[in-house]
Amino acid sequence: MAKAFKFELQDVLDFRNFEKEEAQNELAKALAVETQINDSLQIIASQFISVKNQIDASSSFEDIAAGNSRKKFLEMQKEELLQQLSQAKLVSEQKRAVLAEAMKKTTALEKLKEKEEAVYKAEVDKEENDFIDDLANSNKRLSGQARQ
């Protein structure tokens, strides 16, 4: 019986798979930050519309002044969040690049493993076929000797 297939670089492949999973997790975290910032921008946009509607509906100078102050504050928050979003997108792109590289390294090792396994299986099949042929030939010789 042939021994089981063993990929000599399995430890390296396992480590590369671990790196790939870590890169996927890091990208997921970076994308979550982007989503959180986008959600905050949506909230600010809603608040901005609400303040604008309040200003338009009011005839009180104090309400209009307070509304304009609130709009300026929301505008500053929006600018800050847009800067954060820009930074978060850069981080996400870096994480994507790390993931792409990890996937490339993993894929190369997986293909090598598949090739080696195919060669191994072909060798095992040949050994089994040779063994069966030898048995068949031995049986023919033995039955030929028995007839004589």
Tab-separated table of N, CA and C in Angstrom:
chain	number	residue	atom	x	y	z
A	1	MET	N	0.851	-1.187	0.000
A	1	MET	CA	0.000	0.000	0.000
A	1	MET	C	0.889	1.241	0.000
A	2	ALA	N	0.559	2.194	-0.822
A	2	ALA	CA	1.359	3.415	-0.933
A	2	ALA	C	1.080	4.339	0.246
A	3	LYS	N	2.116	5.077	0.604
A	3	LYS	CA	1.917	6.018	1.709
A	3	LYS	C	1.096	7.213	1.230
A	4	ALA	N	0.450	7.898	2.162
A	4	ALA	CA	-0.428	9.023	1.847
A	4	ALA	C	0.380	10.200	1.306
A	5	PHE	N	-0.275	10.997	0.479
A	5	PHE	CA	0.370	12.184	-0.092
A	5	PHE	C	0.667	13.188	1.011
A	6	LYS	N	1.868	13.732	0.976
A	6	LYS	CA	2.254	14.778	1.925
A	6	LYS	C	2.903	15.901	1.141
A	7	PHE	N	2.307	17.079	1.243
A	7	PHE	CA	2.845	18.265	0.583
A	7	PHE	C	3.917	18.848	1.487
A	8	GLU	N	5.136	18.896	0.999
A	8	GLU	CA	6.255	19.327	1.830
A	8	GLU	C	6.142	20.779	2.290
A	9	LEU	N	5.424	21.585	1.539
A	9	LEU	CA	5.281	22.999	1.887
A	9	LEU	C	3.943	23.292	2.572
A	10	GLN	N	3.337	22.252	3.169
A	10	GLN	CA	2.026	22.433	3.803
A	10	GLN	C	2.067	23.464	4.926
A	11	ASP	N	3.142	23.465	5.706
A	11	ASP	CA	3.255	24.452	6.782
A	11	ASP	C	3.291	25.868	6.230
A	12	VAL	N	3.993	26.032	5.122
A	12	VAL	CA	4.060	27.353	4.485
A	12	VAL	C	2.683	27.732	3.952
A	13	LEU	N	2.005	26.780	3.326
A	13	LEU	CA	0.651	27.036	2.808
A	13	LEU	C	-0.300	27.392	3.942
A	14	ASP	N	-0.210	26.670	5.047
A	14	ASP	CA	-1.059	26.978	6.201
A	14	ASP	C	-0.793	28.397	6.708
A	15	PHE	N	0.479	28.772	6.770
A	15	PHE	CA	0.829	30.122	7.217
A	15	PHE	C	0.308	31.175	6.239
A	16	ARG	N	0.437	30.899	4.955
A	16	ARG	CA	-0.057	31.845	3.940
A	16	ARG	C	-1.585	31.978	4.026
A	17	ASN	N	-2.263	30.875	4.289
A	17	ASN	CA	-3.719	30.939	4.462
A	17	ASN	C	-4.078	31.767	5.691
A	18	PHE	N	-3.289	31.614	6.750
A	18	PHE	CA	-3.493	32.419	7.951
A	18	PHE	C	-3.298	33.901	7.622
A	19	GLU	N	-2.230	34.219	6.884
A	19	GLU	CA	-1.984	35.607	6.485
A	19	GLU	C	-3.140	36.148	5.650
A	20	LYS	N	-3.659	35.324	4.754
A	20	LYS	CA	-4.781	35.741	3.904
A	20	LYS	C	-6.018	36.028	4.753
A	21	GLU	N	-6.302	35.175	5.727
A	21	GLU	CA	-7.452	35.401	6.599
A	21	GLU	C	-7.280	36.684	7.415
A	22	GLU	N	-6.058	36.902	7.901
A	22	GLU	CA	-5.776	38.131	8.647
A	22	GLU	C	-5.982	39.357	7.748
A	23	ALA	N	-5.516	39.274	6.516
A	23	ALA	CA	-5.675	40.387	5.575
A	23	ALA	C	-7.156	40.630	5.283
A	24	GLN	N	-7.933	39.562	5.163
A	24	GLN	CA	-9.379	39.707	4.943
A	24	GLN	C	-10.033	40.395	6.136
A	25	ASN	N	-9.627	39.997	7.334
A	25	ASN	CA	-10.185	40.612	8.545
A	25	ASN	C	-9.815	42.088	8.634
A	26	GLU	N	-8.578	42.415	8.312
A	26	GLU	CA	-8.133	43.812	8.352
A	26	GLU	C	-8.886	44.649	7.324
A	27	LEU	N	-9.103	44.092	6.139
A	27	LEU	CA	-9.874	44.815	5.125
A	27	LEU	C	-11.307	45.016	5.601
A	28	ALA	N	-11.883	44.009	6.212
A	28	ALA	CA	-13.257	44.123	6.720
A	28	ALA	C	-13.350	45.234	7.763
A	29	LYS	N	-12.346	45.315	8.632
A	29	LYS	CA	-12.342	46.386	9.640
A	29	LYS	C	-12.240	47.755	8.973
A	30	ALA	N	-11.367	47.872	7.981
A	30	ALA	CA	-11.199	49.150	7.288
A	30	ALA	C	-12.487	49.552	6.570
A	31	LEU	N	-13.153	48.589	5.954
A	31	LEU	CA	-14.415	48.887	5.264
A	31	LEU	C	-15.510	49.247	6.262
A	32	ALA	N	-15.460	48.653	7.452
A	32	ALA	CA	-16.439	48.994	8.489
A	32	ALA	C	-16.261	50.444	8.926
A	33	VAL	N	-15.011	50.891	9.010
A	33	VAL	CA	-14.755	52.292	9.363
A	33	VAL	C	-15.337	53.207	8.288
A	34	GLU	N	-15.118	52.850	7.029
A	34	GLU	CA	-15.690	53.650	5.929
A	34	GLU	C	-17.214	53.708	6.042
A	35	THR	N	-17.817	52.575	6.310
A	35	THR	CA	-19.280	52.512	6.435
A	35	THR	C	-19.761	53.383	7.584
A	36	GLN	N	-19.056	53.321	8.689
A	36	GLN	CA	-19.429	54.133	9.855
A	36	GLN	C	-19.355	55.627	9.511
A	37	ILE	N	-18.310	56.031	8.826
A	37	ILE	CA	-18.168	57.440	8.448
A	37	ILE	C	-19.270	57.830	7.474
A	38	ASN	N	-19.555	56.976	6.509
A	38	ASN	CA	-20.636	57.264	5.561
A	38	ASN	C	-21.983	57.380	6.273
A	39	ASP	N	-22.210	56.525	7.257
A	39	ASP	CA	-23.451	56.608	8.037
A	39	ASP	C	-23.528	57.956	8.770
A	40	SER	N	-22.413	58.384	9.329
A	40	SER	CA	-22.373	59.679	10.022
A	40	SER	C	-22.640	60.823	9.048
A	41	LEU	N	-22.105	60.704	7.847
A	41	LEU	CA	-22.360	61.736	6.824
A	41	LEU	C	-23.841	61.777	6.452
A	42	GLN	N	-24.469	60.605	6.397
A	42	GLN	CA	-25.906	60.558	6.101
A	42	GLN	C	-26.709	61.252	7.203
A	43	ILE	N	-26.320	61.017	8.443
A	43	ILE	CA	-27.009	61.653	9.574
A	43	ILE	C	-26.851	63.169	9.496
A	44	ILE	N	-25.647	63.633	9.208
A	44	ILE	CA	-25.403	65.081	9.093
A	44	ILE	C	-26.223	65.662	7.954
A	45	ALA	N	-26.307	64.945	6.841
A	45	ALA	CA	-27.102	65.433	5.707
A	45	ALA	C	-28.574	65.578	6.111
A	46	SER	N	-29.069	64.586	6.849
A	46	SER	CA	-30.464	64.659	7.311
A	46	SER	C	-30.664	65.841	8.264
A	47	GLN	N	-29.711	66.024	9.178
A	47	GLN	CA	-29.803	67.139	10.123
A	47	GLN	C	-29.728	68.480	9.386
A	48	PHE	N	-28.878	68.544	8.371
A	48	PHE	CA	-28.738	69.774	7.594
A	48	PHE	C	-30.067	70.139	6.926
A	49	ILE	N	-30.723	69.137	6.353
A	49	ILE	CA	-32.022	69.371	5.708
A	49	ILE	C	-33.046	69.819	6.743
A	50	SER	N	-33.027	69.180	7.903
A	50	SER	CA	-33.962	69.538	8.963
A	50	SER	C	-33.750	70.988	9.413
A	51	VAL	N	-32.490	71.379	9.612
A	51	VAL	CA	-32.186	72.755	10.030
A	51	VAL	C	-32.610	73.737	8.945
A	52	LYS	N	-32.348	73.393	7.700
A	52	LYS	CA	-32.732	74.283	6.587
A	52	LYS	C	-34.248	74.474	6.561
A	53	ASN	N	-34.979	73.386	6.750
A	53	ASN	CA	-36.442	73.481	6.772
A	53	ASN	C	-36.932	74.325	7.940
A	54	GLN	N	-36.269	74.204	9.093
A	54	GLN	CA	-36.637	75.011	10.259
A	54	GLN	C	-36.377	76.496	9.992
A	55	ILE	N	-35.247	76.767	9.353
A	55	ILE	CA	-34.921	78.171	9.028
A	55	ILE	C	-35.957	78.729	8.063
A	56	ASP	N	-36.288	77.955	7.038
A	56	ASP	CA	-37.258	78.413	6.033
A	56	ASP	C	-38.645	78.630	6.641
A	57	ALA	N	-38.997	77.825	7.641
A	57	ALA	CA	-40.321	77.919	8.245
A	57	ALA	C	-40.400	79.002	9.322
A	58	SER	N	-39.256	79.515	9.744
A	58	SER	CA	-39.244	80.473	10.855
A	58	SER	C	-39.173	81.911	10.336
A	59	SER	N	-39.803	82.793	11.121
A	59	SER	CA	-39.692	84.224	10.818
A	59	SER	C	-38.962	84.956	11.940
A	60	SER	N	-38.559	84.200	12.949
A	60	SER	CA	-37.858	84.779	14.089
A	60	SER	C	-36.371	84.907	13.763
A	61	PHE	N	-35.848	86.109	13.996
A	61	PHE	CA	-34.425	86.347	13.743
A	61	PHE	C	-33.559	85.414	14.583
A	62	GLU	N	-33.948	85.197	15.833
A	62	GLU	CA	-33.172	84.333	16.727
A	62	GLU	C	-33.137	82.893	16.222
A	63	ASP	N	-34.283	82.400	15.748
A	63	ASP	CA	-34.341	81.035	15.216
A	63	ASP	C	-33.482	80.907	13.958
A	64	ILE	N	-33.541	81.913	13.097
A	64	ILE	CA	-32.754	81.898	11.857
A	64	ILE	C	-31.256	81.944	12.191
A	65	ALA	N	-30.870	82.801	13.139
A	65	ALA	CA	-29.459	82.897	13.535
A	65	ALA	C	-28.988	81.580	14.149
A	66	ALA	N	-29.821	81.014	15.021
A	66	ALA	CA	-29.464	79.729	15.641
A	66	ALA	C	-29.358	78.638	14.569
A	67	GLY	N	-30.260	78.653	13.620
A	67	GLY	CA	-30.238	77.670	12.526
A	67	GLY	C	-28.981	77.817	11.682
A	68	ASN	N	-28.608	79.074	11.376
A	68	ASN	CA	-27.392	79.294	10.589
A	68	ASN	C	-26.141	78.832	11.354
A	69	SER	N	-26.130	79.062	12.654
A	69	SER	CA	-25.002	78.580	13.469
A	69	SER	C	-24.948	77.050	13.427
A	70	ARG	N	-26.124	76.446	13.541
A	70	ARG	CA	-26.195	74.976	13.489
A	70	ARG	C	-25.732	74.478	12.127
A	71	LYS	N	-26.115	75.150	11.046
A	71	LYS	CA	-25.680	74.755	9.695
A	71	LYS	C	-24.160	74.843	9.573
A	72	LYS	N	-23.557	75.893	10.126
A	72	LYS	CA	-22.098	76.046	10.073
A	72	LYS	C	-21.419	74.909	10.846
A	73	PHE	N	-21.983	74.598	11.995
A	73	PHE	CA	-21.433	73.507	12.796
A	73	PHE	C	-21.511	72.179	12.037
A	74	LEU	N	-22.665	71.927	11.407
A	74	LEU	CA	-22.839	70.697	10.628
A	74	LEU	C	-21.872	70.660	9.441
A	75	GLU	N	-21.661	71.819	8.845
A	75	GLU	CA	-20.729	71.911	7.716
A	75	GLU	C	-19.305	71.559	8.169
A	76	MET	N	-18.912	72.039	9.347
A	76	MET	CA	-17.581	71.718	9.883
A	76	MET	C	-17.474	70.216	10.172
A	77	GLN	N	-18.532	69.665	10.748
A	77	GLN	CA	-18.535	68.220	11.022
A	77	GLN	C	-18.416	67.434	9.718
A	78	LYS	N	-19.142	67.895	8.706
A	78	LYS	CA	-19.109	67.216	7.408
A	78	LYS	C	-17.696	67.243	6.831
A	79	GLU	N	-17.045	68.383	6.878
A	79	GLU	CA	-15.684	68.510	6.346
A	79	GLU	C	-14.728	67.580	7.086
A	80	GLU	N	-14.861	67.513	8.407
A	80	GLU	CA	-14.013	66.628	9.202
A	80	GLU	C	-14.243	65.164	8.814
A	81	LEU	N	-15.506	64.808	8.657
A	81	LEU	CA	-15.824	63.429	8.286
A	81	LEU	C	-15.341	63.106	6.875
A	82	LEU	N	-15.414	64.067	5.971
A	82	LEU	CA	-14.912	63.829	4.620
A	82	LEU	C	-13.404	63.596	4.624
A	83	GLN	N	-12.694	64.322	5.484
A	83	GLN	CA	-11.253	64.080	5.615
A	83	GLN	C	-10.998	62.683	6.187
A	84	GLN	N	-11.773	62.316	7.197
A	84	GLN	CA	-11.635	60.982	7.782
A	84	GLN	C	-11.946	59.894	6.751
A	85	LEU	N	-12.973	60.156	5.937
A	85	LEU	CA	-13.354	59.191	4.903
A	85	LEU	C	-12.231	59.034	3.882
A	86	SER	N	-11.617	60.135	3.527
A	86	SER	CA	-10.497	60.082	2.588
A	86	SER	C	-9.375	59.213	3.153
A	87	GLN	N	-9.032	59.423	4.409
A	87	GLN	CA	-8.001	58.615	5.058
A	87	GLN	C	-8.426	57.144	5.139
A	88	ALA	N	-9.673	56.920	5.477
A	88	ALA	CA	-10.174	55.547	5.601
A	88	ALA	C	-10.119	54.826	4.253
A	89	LYS	N	-10.415	55.546	3.170
A	89	LYS	CA	-10.346	54.937	1.835
A	89	LYS	C	-8.907	54.575	1.481
A	90	LEU	N	-7.960	55.417	1.876
A	90	LEU	CA	-6.549	55.090	1.644
A	90	LEU	C	-6.157	53.818	2.401
A	91	VAL	N	-6.582	53.739	3.647
A	91	VAL	CA	-6.284	52.553	4.451
A	91	VAL	C	-6.922	51.313	3.810
A	92	SER	N	-8.157	51.447	3.357
A	92	SER	CA	-8.845	50.321	2.723
A	92	SER	C	-8.098	49.860	1.472
A	93	GLU	N	-7.625	50.803	0.688
A	93	GLU	CA	-6.880	50.444	-0.522
A	93	GLU	C	-5.583	49.726	-0.169
A	94	GLN	N	-4.919	50.169	0.890
A	94	GLN	CA	-3.702	49.481	1.337
A	94	GLN	C	-4.030	48.064	1.788
A	95	LYS	N	-5.113	47.925	2.521
A	95	LYS	CA	-5.524	46.602	3.005
A	95	LYS	C	-5.912	45.702	1.829
A	96	ARG	N	-6.535	46.278	0.809
A	96	ARG	CA	-6.888	45.510	-0.388
A	96	ARG	C	-5.626	44.996	-1.088
A	97	ALA	N	-4.613	45.845	-1.161
A	97	ALA	CA	-3.360	45.450	-1.800
A	97	ALA	C	-2.688	44.319	-1.017
A	98	VAL	N	-2.705	44.424	0.307
A	98	VAL	CA	-2.122	43.366	1.141
A	98	VAL	C	-2.882	42.062	0.925
A	99	LEU	N	-4.206	42.150	0.874
A	99	LEU	CA	-5.020	40.954	0.646
A	99	LEU	C	-4.743	40.355	-0.733
A	100	ALA	N	-4.640	41.188	-1.742
A	100	ALA	CA	-4.372	40.693	-3.096
A	100	ALA	C	-3.036	39.953	-3.138
A	101	GLU	N	-2.032	40.499	-2.485
A	101	GLU	CA	-0.717	39.848	-2.443
A	101	GLU	C	-0.791	38.525	-1.688
A	102	ALA	N	-1.501	38.516	-0.583
A	102	ALA	CA	-1.642	37.277	0.196
A	102	ALA	C	-2.380	36.214	-0.622
A	103	MET	N	-3.400	36.627	-1.354
A	103	MET	CA	-4.148	35.689	-2.183
A	103	MET	C	-3.261	35.138	-3.302
A	104	LYS	N	-2.436	36.002	-3.870
A	104	LYS	CA	-1.537	35.587	-4.941
A	104	LYS	C	-0.556	34.526	-4.432
A	105	LYS	N	0.028	34.780	-3.264
A	105	LYS	CA	0.983	33.831	-2.688
A	105	LYS	C	0.304	32.505	-2.352
A	106	THR	N	-0.893	32.583	-1.803
A	106	THR	CA	-1.631	31.373	-1.439
A	106	THR	C	-2.001	30.576	-2.686
A	107	THR	N	-2.465	31.274	-3.709
A	107	THR	CA	-2.874	30.604	-4.939
A	107	THR	C	-1.694	29.887	-5.587
A	108	ALA	N	-0.528	30.520	-5.577
A	108	ALA	CA	0.653	29.895	-6.173
A	108	ALA	C	0.990	28.589	-5.453
A	109	LEU	N	0.944	28.604	-4.131
A	109	LEU	CA	1.237	27.385	-3.371
A	109	LEU	C	0.157	26.318	-3.569
A	110	GLU	N	-1.093	26.737	-3.651
A	110	GLU	CA	-2.178	25.776	-3.865
A	110	GLU	C	-2.034	25.095	-5.227
A	111	LYS	N	-1.652	25.864	-6.242
A	111	LYS	CA	-1.446	25.268	-7.570
A	111	LYS	C	-0.279	24.284	-7.543
A	112	LEU	N	0.792	24.648	-6.849
A	112	LEU	CA	1.928	23.743	-6.719
A	112	LEU	C	1.505	22.459	-6.012
A	113	LYS	N	0.710	22.591	-4.967
A	113	LYS	CA	0.234	21.412	-4.237
A	113	LYS	C	-0.612	20.528	-5.159
A	114	GLU	N	-1.501	21.147	-5.934
A	114	GLU	CA	-2.353	20.378	-6.848
A	114	GLU	C	-1.513	19.627	-7.877
A	115	LYS	N	-0.476	20.284	-8.416
A	115	LYS	CA	0.393	19.626	-9.401
A	115	LYS	C	1.118	18.450	-8.775
A	116	GLU	N	1.688	18.664	-7.586
A	116	GLU	CA	2.404	17.584	-6.909
A	116	GLU	C	1.469	16.432	-6.568
A	117	GLU	N	0.247	16.768	-6.171
A	117	GLU	CA	-0.715	15.720	-5.831
A	117	GLU	C	-1.122	14.929	-7.077
A	118	ALA	N	-1.253	15.613	-8.204
A	118	ALA	CA	-1.593	14.930	-9.457
A	118	ALA	C	-0.470	13.980	-9.866
A	119	VAL	N	0.783	14.424	-9.722
A	119	VAL	CA	1.927	13.562	-10.035
A	119	VAL	C	1.933	12.358	-9.088
A	120	TYR	N	1.690	12.605	-7.815
A	120	TYR	CA	1.649	11.532	-6.824
A	120	TYR	C	0.567	10.508	-7.185
A	121	LYS	N	-0.619	10.995	-7.517
A	121	LYS	CA	-1.719	10.083	-7.853
A	121	LYS	C	-1.399	9.274	-9.102
A	122	ALA	N	-0.759	9.922	-10.077
A	122	ALA	CA	-0.373	9.200	-11.292
A	122	ALA	C	0.627	8.098	-10.964
A	123	GLU	N	1.583	8.390	-10.081
A	123	GLU	CA	2.572	7.384	-9.676
A	123	GLU	C	1.900	6.234	-8.927
A	124	VAL	N	0.982	6.555	-8.044
A	124	VAL	CA	0.265	5.520	-7.286
A	124	VAL	C	-0.550	4.660	-8.239
A	125	ASP	N	-1.243	5.302	-9.173
A	125	ASP	CA	-2.039	4.545	-10.153
A	125	ASP	C	-1.146	3.621	-10.971
A	126	LYS	N	0.019	4.111	-11.390
A	126	LYS	CA	0.946	3.281	-12.168
A	126	LYS	C	1.431	2.100	-11.339
A	127	GLU	N	1.788	2.364	-10.078
A	127	GLU	CA	2.236	1.268	-9.206
A	127	GLU	C	1.139	0.224	-9.036
A	128	GLU	N	-0.105	0.689	-8.843
A	128	GLU	CA	-1.220	-0.250	-8.685
A	128	GLU	C	-1.446	-1.048	-9.963
A	129	ASN	N	-1.382	-0.368	-11.103
A	129	ASN	CA	-1.571	-1.071	-12.380
A	129	ASN	C	-0.445	-2.073	-12.617
A	130	ASP	N	0.798	-1.693	-12.301
A	130	ASP	CA	1.925	-2.611	-12.453
A	130	ASP	C	1.747	-3.820	-11.544
A	131	PHE	N	1.300	-3.586	-10.320
A	131	PHE	CA	1.076	-4.670	-9.369
A	131	PHE	C	0.003	-5.624	-9.889
A	132	ILE	N	-1.090	-5.062	-10.395
A	132	ILE	CA	-2.182	-5.888	-10.934
A	132	ILE	C	-1.691	-6.677	-12.142
A	133	ASP	N	-0.898	-6.031	-13.023
A	133	ASP	CA	-0.348	-6.734	-14.184
A	133	ASP	C	0.560	-7.876	-13.751
A	134	ASP	N	1.400	-7.601	-12.747
A	134	ASP	CA	2.288	-8.652	-12.243
A	134	ASP	C	1.481	-9.819	-11.688
A	135	LEU	N	0.421	-9.523	-10.961
A	135	LEU	CA	-0.434	-10.591	-10.429
A	135	LEU	C	-1.073	-11.391	-11.548
A	136	ALA	N	-1.571	-10.675	-12.533
A	136	ALA	CA	-2.229	-11.351	-13.659
A	136	ALA	C	-1.225	-12.229	-14.396
A	137	ASN	N	-0.020	-11.719	-14.626
A	137	ASN	CA	1.003	-12.502	-15.316
A	137	ASN	C	1.438	-13.707	-14.483
A	138	SER	N	1.539	-13.524	-13.172
A	138	SER	CA	1.907	-14.634	-12.290
A	138	SER	C	0.843	-15.720	-12.335
A	139	ASN	N	-0.408	-15.312	-12.323
A	139	ASN	CA	-1.509	-16.284	-12.386
A	139	ASN	C	-1.484	-17.043	-13.703
A	140	LYS	N	-1.161	-16.362	-14.802
A	140	LYS	CA	-1.115	-17.029	-16.108
A	140	LYS	C	0.010	-18.053	-16.127
A	141	ARG	N	1.160	-17.667	-15.567
A	141	ARG	CA	2.286	-18.601	-15.539
A	141	ARG	C	1.969	-19.814	-14.673
A	142	LEU	N	1.354	-19.540	-13.521
A	142	LEU	CA	1.027	-20.642	-12.626
A	142	LEU	C	-0.012	-21.577	-13.243
A	143	SER	N	-1.012	-21.019	-13.902
A	143	SER	CA	-2.024	-21.877	-14.513
A	143	SER	C	-1.448	-22.576	-15.720
A	144	GLY	N	-0.481	-21.985	-16.421
A	144	GLY	CA	0.170	-22.648	-17.546
A	144	GLY	C	1.028	-23.786	-17.064
A	145	GLN	N	1.701	-23.652	-15.945
A	145	GLN	CA	2.531	-24.724	-15.386
A	145	GLN	C	1.652	-25.849	-14.849
A	146	ALA	N	0.511	-25.526	-14.322
A	146	ALA	CA	-0.383	-26.528	-13.761
A	146	ALA	C	-0.937	-27.408	-14.874
A	147	ARG	N	-1.128	-26.887	-16.056
A	147	ARG	CA	-1.671	-27.661	-17.181
A	147	ARG	C	-0.631	-28.670	-17.697
A	148	GLN	N	0.602	-28.370	-17.528
A	148	GLN	CA	1.639	-29.257	-18.066
A	148	GLN	C	1.845	-30.381	-17.184
